[in-house]
Coordinates of C-alpha atoms in Angstrom, one line a residue:
M29 CA -6.9 10.4 37.0
K30 CA -6.9 6.9 38.5
Y31 CA -7.2 3.7 36.5
N32 CA -8.2 0.3 38.1
L33 CA -6.3 -2.8 37.1
F34 CA -9.1 -3.9 34.8
S35 CA -9.0 -0.7 32.8
I36 CA -5.3 -0.9 32.4
L37 CA -5.5 -4.5 31.2
M38 CA -8.3 -3.6 28.7
L39 CA -6.2 -0.7 27.4
F40 CA -3.3 -3.0 26.9
V41 CA -5.4 -5.6 25.1
L42 CA -6.8 -3.0 22.7
C43 CA -3.3 -1.6 22.0
F44 CA -1.9 -5.0 21.5
S45 CA -4.8 -6.0 19.2
S46 CA -4.4 -2.8 17.1
C47 CA -0.6 -3.2 16.8
K48 CA -1.0 -6.9 15.9
K49 CA -3.6 -6.0 13.2
N50 CA -1.4 -3.2 11.8
A51 CA 1.6 -5.5 11.7
K52 CA -0.4 -8.1 9.9
S53 CA -1.5 -5.6 7.3
E54 CA 2.0 -4.4 6.8
I55 CA 3.2 -8.0 6.2
K56 CA 0.5 -8.5 3.6
I57 CA 1.5 -5.3 1.8
D58 CA 5.1 -6.3 1.9
Q59 CA 4.4 -9.7 0.5
Y60 CA 2.3 -8.2 -2.3
I61 CA 4.9 -5.7 -3.3
N62 CA 7.6 -8.3 -3.3
Q63 CA 5.3 -10.5 -5.4
V64 CA 4.8 -7.7 -8.0
K65 CA 8.5 -6.9 -8.0
N66 CA 9.5 -10.5 -8.7
L67 CA 6.7 -11.3 -11.1
Y68 CA 7.5 -8.3 -13.4
G69 CA 11.3 -8.1 -12.8
I70 CA 11.1 -4.6 -11.2
P71 CA 14.6 -3.5 -10.0
G72 CA 13.5 -1.1 -7.3
I73 CA 10.4 0.3 -5.7
A74 CA 9.7 3.1 -3.1
L75 CA 6.2 3.0 -1.7
A76 CA 4.2 5.2 0.7
I77 CA 0.6 4.9 1.9
I78 CA -0.7 7.9 3.8
E79 CA -4.0 7.6 5.7
N80 CA -5.7 10.4 7.7
G81 CA -2.5 12.4 7.4
N82 CA -0.3 9.7 8.8
I83 CA 2.2 7.5 7.0
V84 CA 0.9 4.1 7.7
Y85 CA 3.3 2.3 5.4
K86 CA 6.6 3.4 3.9
K87 CA 9.3 1.1 2.5
N88 CA 12.1 0.9 -0.1
Y89 CA 12.6 -2.3 -2.2
G90 CA 15.4 -3.5 -4.4
K91 CA 18.1 -1.7 -6.4
A92 CA 18.5 1.8 -7.7
N93 CA 21.3 0.5 -9.9
I94 CA 21.9 -3.1 -10.6
E95 CA 25.5 -3.0 -12.0
H96 CA 26.9 -1.2 -8.9
N97 CA 24.6 -2.9 -6.4
V98 CA 23.1 0.4 -5.2
I99 CA 20.0 -0.1 -3.1
I100 CA 16.9 2.0 -3.1
S101 CA 17.1 4.4 -0.1
D102 CA 15.4 7.6 1.1
S103 CA 17.9 9.5 -1.0
S104 CA 16.9 7.8 -4.2
V105 CA 15.6 10.2 -6.8
F106 CA 13.0 8.9 -9.3
R107 CA 12.1 10.4 -12.6
N108 CA 8.4 10.7 -12.6
Y109 CA 7.8 11.0 -16.4
S110 CA 4.1 11.8 -17.1
L111 CA 3.3 11.8 -13.4
T112 CA 4.7 15.4 -13.8
K113 CA 1.4 16.4 -15.4
P114 CA -0.8 16.6 -12.3
I115 CA 1.9 18.8 -10.7
V116 CA 1.8 21.1 -13.7
A117 CA -2.0 21.1 -13.6
T118 CA -1.8 22.2 -10.0
A119 CA 0.5 25.0 -11.0
L120 CA -1.9 26.2 -13.6
F121 CA -4.8 26.1 -11.1
Q122 CA -2.7 28.1 -8.6
L123 CA -2.7 30.8 -11.3
V124 CA -6.5 30.3 -11.8
E125 CA -7.0 30.7 -8.1
K126 CA -5.1 34.1 -8.2
N127 CA -7.3 35.2 -11.2
K128 CA -4.3 35.4 -13.5
I129 CA -5.8 33.0 -16.0
S130 CA -9.1 31.3 -16.8
L131 CA -9.8 27.8 -18.0
D132 CA -12.0 29.3 -20.8
D133 CA -9.2 31.6 -22.1
E134 CA -8.1 31.0 -25.6
I135 CA -4.4 30.1 -25.7
S136 CA -3.9 32.8 -28.3
S137 CA -4.4 35.3 -25.5
Y138 CA -0.9 34.3 -24.2
L139 CA 0.9 32.9 -27.2
E140 CA 1.1 35.2 -30.2
D141 CA 2.9 32.9 -32.7
L142 CA 0.2 30.3 -33.1
P143 CA -1.2 29.0 -36.4
I144 CA -4.7 30.3 -37.2
S145 CA -6.2 26.9 -36.7
W146 CA -4.8 26.7 -33.1
K147 CA -6.0 30.1 -31.9
K148 CA -9.4 29.1 -30.6
V149 CA -8.1 26.2 -28.4
K150 CA -8.7 26.9 -24.8
I151 CA -6.7 26.3 -21.6
K152 CA -9.1 23.6 -20.5
N153 CA -8.6 21.7 -23.8
L154 CA -4.9 21.5 -23.1
L155 CA -5.4 20.2 -19.6
R156 CA -7.9 17.5 -20.7
H157 CA -6.1 16.5 -23.9
S158 CA -9.1 17.6 -25.9
S159 CA -7.3 20.2 -28.0
G160 CA -7.1 18.1 -31.2
L161 CA -3.6 19.5 -31.7
P162 CA -0.9 17.4 -33.5
D163 CA 1.7 15.8 -31.2
I164 CA 5.1 17.5 -30.9
K165 CA 6.5 14.2 -29.6
R166 CA 7.3 13.1 -33.1
Y167 CA 9.8 15.9 -33.3
E168 CA 11.2 15.7 -29.8
H169 CA 14.7 15.0 -31.1
L170 CA 14.7 18.5 -32.6
P171 CA 15.5 21.8 -30.8
E172 CA 12.3 23.7 -29.8
D173 CA 12.4 26.2 -32.6
K174 CA 12.6 23.5 -35.3
A175 CA 10.1 21.2 -33.6
K176 CA 7.7 24.2 -33.4
L177 CA 7.9 24.9 -37.1
K178 CA 7.2 21.2 -37.8
V179 CA 4.3 20.8 -35.5
Y180 CA 2.8 24.2 -36.5
N181 CA 2.5 22.9 -40.1
D182 CA 0.8 19.6 -39.1
S183 CA -3.0 19.3 -39.5
I184 CA -5.4 19.6 -36.6
N185 CA -6.7 16.1 -35.7
F186 CA -10.3 17.1 -34.5
I187 CA -12.3 20.0 -33.3
Q188 CA -11.4 20.9 -29.8
N189 CA -13.5 19.3 -27.0
S190 CA -15.1 16.8 -29.3
E191 CA -12.6 13.9 -28.6
F192 CA -9.7 12.8 -26.4
Q193 CA -6.2 12.4 -27.7
Y194 CA -3.3 12.3 -25.2
N195 CA -0.3 14.2 -26.5
Q196 CA 2.7 16.2 -25.3
T197 CA 1.9 19.4 -27.3
N198 CA -0.7 20.3 -24.7
Y199 CA 1.8 20.4 -21.9
W200 CA 4.5 22.1 -24.0
L201 CA 2.0 24.9 -24.5
L202 CA 1.0 25.0 -20.8
L203 CA 4.7 25.3 -19.9
R204 CA 5.0 28.4 -22.2
I205 CA 1.8 29.9 -20.8
I206 CA 2.7 29.4 -17.2
E207 CA 6.1 30.9 -17.8
K208 CA 4.7 33.9 -19.6
I209 CA 2.2 34.6 -16.8
S210 CA 4.6 34.0 -13.9
N211 CA 7.6 35.4 -15.5
Q212 CA 9.5 32.4 -14.2
K213 CA 10.8 29.2 -15.6
L214 CA 8.2 26.5 -15.0
E215 CA 10.5 24.5 -12.7
D216 CA 11.2 27.5 -10.6
F217 CA 7.6 28.4 -10.3
I218 CA 6.6 24.9 -9.2
I219 CA 9.4 24.4 -6.7
Q220 CA 8.7 27.8 -5.2
N221 CA 4.9 27.4 -5.0
Q222 CA 4.6 23.6 -4.3
F223 CA 7.8 22.4 -2.8
A224 CA 8.7 25.3 -0.4
N225 CA 11.8 26.2 -2.4
A226 CA 13.4 22.8 -1.7
T227 CA 16.7 22.3 -3.4
K228 CA 18.2 19.6 -5.6
Q229 CA 20.2 18.4 -2.5
E230 CA 16.8 18.0 -0.8
G231 CA 15.5 15.7 -3.5
I232 CA 13.5 17.7 -6.0
Y233 CA 14.5 19.0 -9.4
F234 CA 13.5 19.0 -13.1
S235 CA 15.4 17.2 -15.8
T236 CA 14.1 15.7 -19.1
D237 CA 17.4 14.0 -20.0
S238 CA 18.2 10.7 -18.1
R239 CA 21.7 10.8 -19.6
D240 CA 22.6 13.7 -17.3
I241 CA 24.7 12.6 -14.3
E242 CA 22.6 13.4 -11.2
K243 CA 23.4 12.4 -7.7
N244 CA 21.2 9.6 -6.3
R245 CA 19.0 9.4 -9.4
V246 CA 17.9 5.8 -10.0
T247 CA 18.8 4.0 -13.2
L248 CA 15.8 3.0 -15.4
Y249 CA 15.7 -0.5 -16.8
T250 CA 13.1 -1.5 -19.4
T251 CA 12.4 -3.6 -22.5
F252 CA 11.3 -0.6 -24.5
N253 CA 14.3 -0.3 -26.8
E254 CA 15.6 -3.7 -27.9
G255 CA 12.9 -5.9 -26.5
K256 CA 15.3 -7.1 -23.9
F257 CA 15.9 -5.9 -20.3
Q258 CA 18.5 -3.2 -20.4
I259 CA 19.4 0.3 -19.2
D260 CA 17.0 2.8 -20.7
N261 CA 18.0 6.5 -20.8
P262 CA 15.1 8.4 -22.3
F263 CA 16.0 11.9 -23.1
R264 CA 13.8 14.8 -24.1
K265 CA 14.5 18.5 -24.7
R266 CA 13.9 21.0 -22.0
Y267 CA 10.8 22.3 -23.6
L268 CA 9.0 19.1 -22.7
T269 CA 9.7 19.7 -19.0
G270 CA 6.0 20.2 -18.3
A271 CA 5.2 16.8 -19.8
N272 CA 7.7 14.6 -18.1
G273 CA 10.5 16.5 -16.3
L274 CA 9.9 16.0 -12.5
N275 CA 12.6 14.1 -10.5
I276 CA 11.8 13.5 -6.9
T277 CA 12.4 11.4 -3.8
L278 CA 9.7 9.6 -2.1
N279 CA 10.1 11.8 1.0
Q280 CA 9.6 15.0 -1.1
F281 CA 6.5 13.5 -2.7
I282 CA 5.1 12.7 0.8
K283 CA 5.6 16.3 1.8
W284 CA 3.9 17.5 -1.4
D285 CA 1.0 15.2 -0.7
K286 CA 0.5 16.6 2.7
R287 CA 0.5 20.2 1.4
F288 CA -1.9 19.2 -1.3
T289 CA -4.2 17.2 1.0
D290 CA -4.2 20.0 3.6
N291 CA -5.3 22.5 0.9
K292 CA -2.1 24.4 1.2
L293 CA -1.4 24.4 -2.5
L294 CA -5.0 25.0 -3.6
N295 CA -8.1 25.7 -1.6
E296 CA -10.7 23.0 -1.6
S297 CA -13.0 24.6 -4.1
Y298 CA -10.3 25.0 -6.8
K299 CA -9.0 21.5 -6.1
N300 CA -12.5 20.1 -6.7
K301 CA -12.7 22.2 -9.8
M302 CA -9.5 20.7 -11.0
W303 CA -11.0 17.2 -10.4
E304 CA -14.1 17.8 -12.4
S305 CA -14.1 15.0 -14.9
V306 CA -15.7 14.3 -18.3
D307 CA -16.3 11.3 -20.5
F308 CA -15.1 11.2 -24.0
A309 CA -16.8 8.9 -26.5
N310 CA -13.5 7.7 -27.9
D311 CA -11.9 6.8 -24.5
N312 CA -13.1 4.7 -21.6
R313 CA -11.3 6.8 -18.9
K314 CA -12.7 9.8 -17.0
W315 CA -10.5 12.8 -17.5
A316 CA -10.3 15.7 -15.1
Y317 CA -8.0 18.7 -15.6
G318 CA -4.6 17.0 -15.7
W319 CA -5.7 14.0 -13.7
N320 CA -7.6 10.8 -14.2
E321 CA -10.7 9.9 -12.1
H322 CA -10.9 6.3 -10.9
N323 CA -13.9 4.5 -9.3
L324 CA -12.7 1.6 -7.2
D325 CA -15.8 -0.1 -5.7
N326 CA -17.4 3.3 -5.2
H327 CA -14.2 4.8 -3.7
I328 CA -13.4 7.7 -6.0
S329 CA -9.8 8.7 -6.5
Y330 CA -7.7 11.0 -8.7
G331 CA -4.2 10.4 -9.9
F332 CA -1.9 9.7 -12.8
S333 CA 1.0 7.5 -13.8
G334 CA 4.2 7.9 -15.7
S335 CA 5.7 5.5 -18.3
M336 CA 4.3 2.5 -16.4
V337 CA 6.8 3.0 -13.6
T338 CA 5.4 5.7 -11.3
A339 CA 1.9 6.4 -10.0
Y340 CA 0.1 8.6 -7.5
R341 CA -3.5 8.3 -6.3
N342 CA -5.5 10.5 -3.9
F343 CA -8.8 9.2 -2.4
P344 CA -10.2 12.5 -0.9
K345 CA -13.2 11.0 0.9
D346 CA -11.2 8.2 2.3
N347 CA -8.3 10.5 3.4
L348 CA -5.9 8.1 1.6
S349 CA -3.0 8.7 -0.7
I350 CA -0.7 6.1 -2.4
I351 CA 2.7 7.0 -3.9
Y352 CA 4.4 4.3 -6.0
L353 CA 7.8 5.0 -7.6
S354 CA 9.9 2.4 -9.4
N355 CA 12.7 2.2 -12.0
G356 CA 11.6 -0.2 -14.7
F357 CA 10.5 -3.7 -15.4
E358 CA 11.3 -6.9 -17.4
K359 CA 7.7 -7.6 -18.1
R360 CA 5.2 -4.9 -18.8
Y361 CA 2.3 -4.4 -16.3
D362 CA -0.4 -2.0 -15.4
V363 CA 0.9 0.1 -12.6
E364 CA -2.6 1.5 -12.0
N365 CA -3.7 -2.1 -11.1
V366 CA -1.0 -2.1 -8.4
I367 CA -2.5 1.0 -6.9
D368 CA -6.0 -0.5 -7.0
H369 CA -4.8 -3.6 -5.2
L370 CA -3.1 -1.6 -2.5
A371 CA -6.1 0.5 -1.9
K372 CA -8.3 -2.5 -1.6
M373 CA -6.0 -3.9 1.0
V374 CA -6.3 -0.7 3.0
F375 CA -10.1 -0.6 2.7
N376 CA -10.5 -4.3 3.7
K377 CA -8.4 -3.5 6.8
L378 CA -10.9 -0.9 7.7
Q379 CA -14.0 -3.1 7.3

């Protein structure tokens, strides 16, 4: 095929214009993240923006550990805290897709030791935090057998499906149910079925105790404990793995996002079912099954966040995903607002 000089010049101009526009967008994103980092005293951030299956922005910022001057890198492992929950919800829906469980099943079909008042709670109530069950978090310092006895004796807060109340009991029970059906530990089932059997050395594992010495795991710094900026080592028992146990690198999360977006983890109909949201009179958010629904200027997205330091958002109709991982803050802030702002920057670039 022959090109005349004019065609070649026009092609060059278009490529140059596109590259210049992309570079300008990247500079704006970089400036914004640095502004957020400095404003809220965030030690380190890893960010990825994936559009139409392509990584359009990926960068590491700041320190994984302040004392030893360790920078955030592609090897940095972030504890995701409650951002674990959409991963667990996906695992549950993988079992739904295989007809091994139904959302309308009563949890007593899988767990035999429940109090009578718990038996009619359904799987869907656990996923949407509409179970009304008391929160096992208040006993998280106890071994599972003792915590179970305590929470089993607590009163039901409301009739299932009538209200919303976020609590860790729901995902403790989901862990037990998934393990019973799959005959595997929850972490093994998820790594096998969502992370292609990736190993700890490849940047994916489960741990609920930040005091454990793990290679490349970032140090968390917050003002949660003493009201001053310091190392924060939240620790939970293993039975709360389904609520907050995922530890992952940005690269592994990007790989997960691709599998998820390409419908390799769930087919599209089950993914859409997982994203069916409802309104609760006592909460202003829209809750899907293990996910939040967000409406940003008529751009619908689904995602979740963890302990105000991690967040993920998927905009299915825009073919856009945003992954934000960090390791703390001096001043509290709404991490969901950061995702919204980044998404607006992408959408404005397209207009």
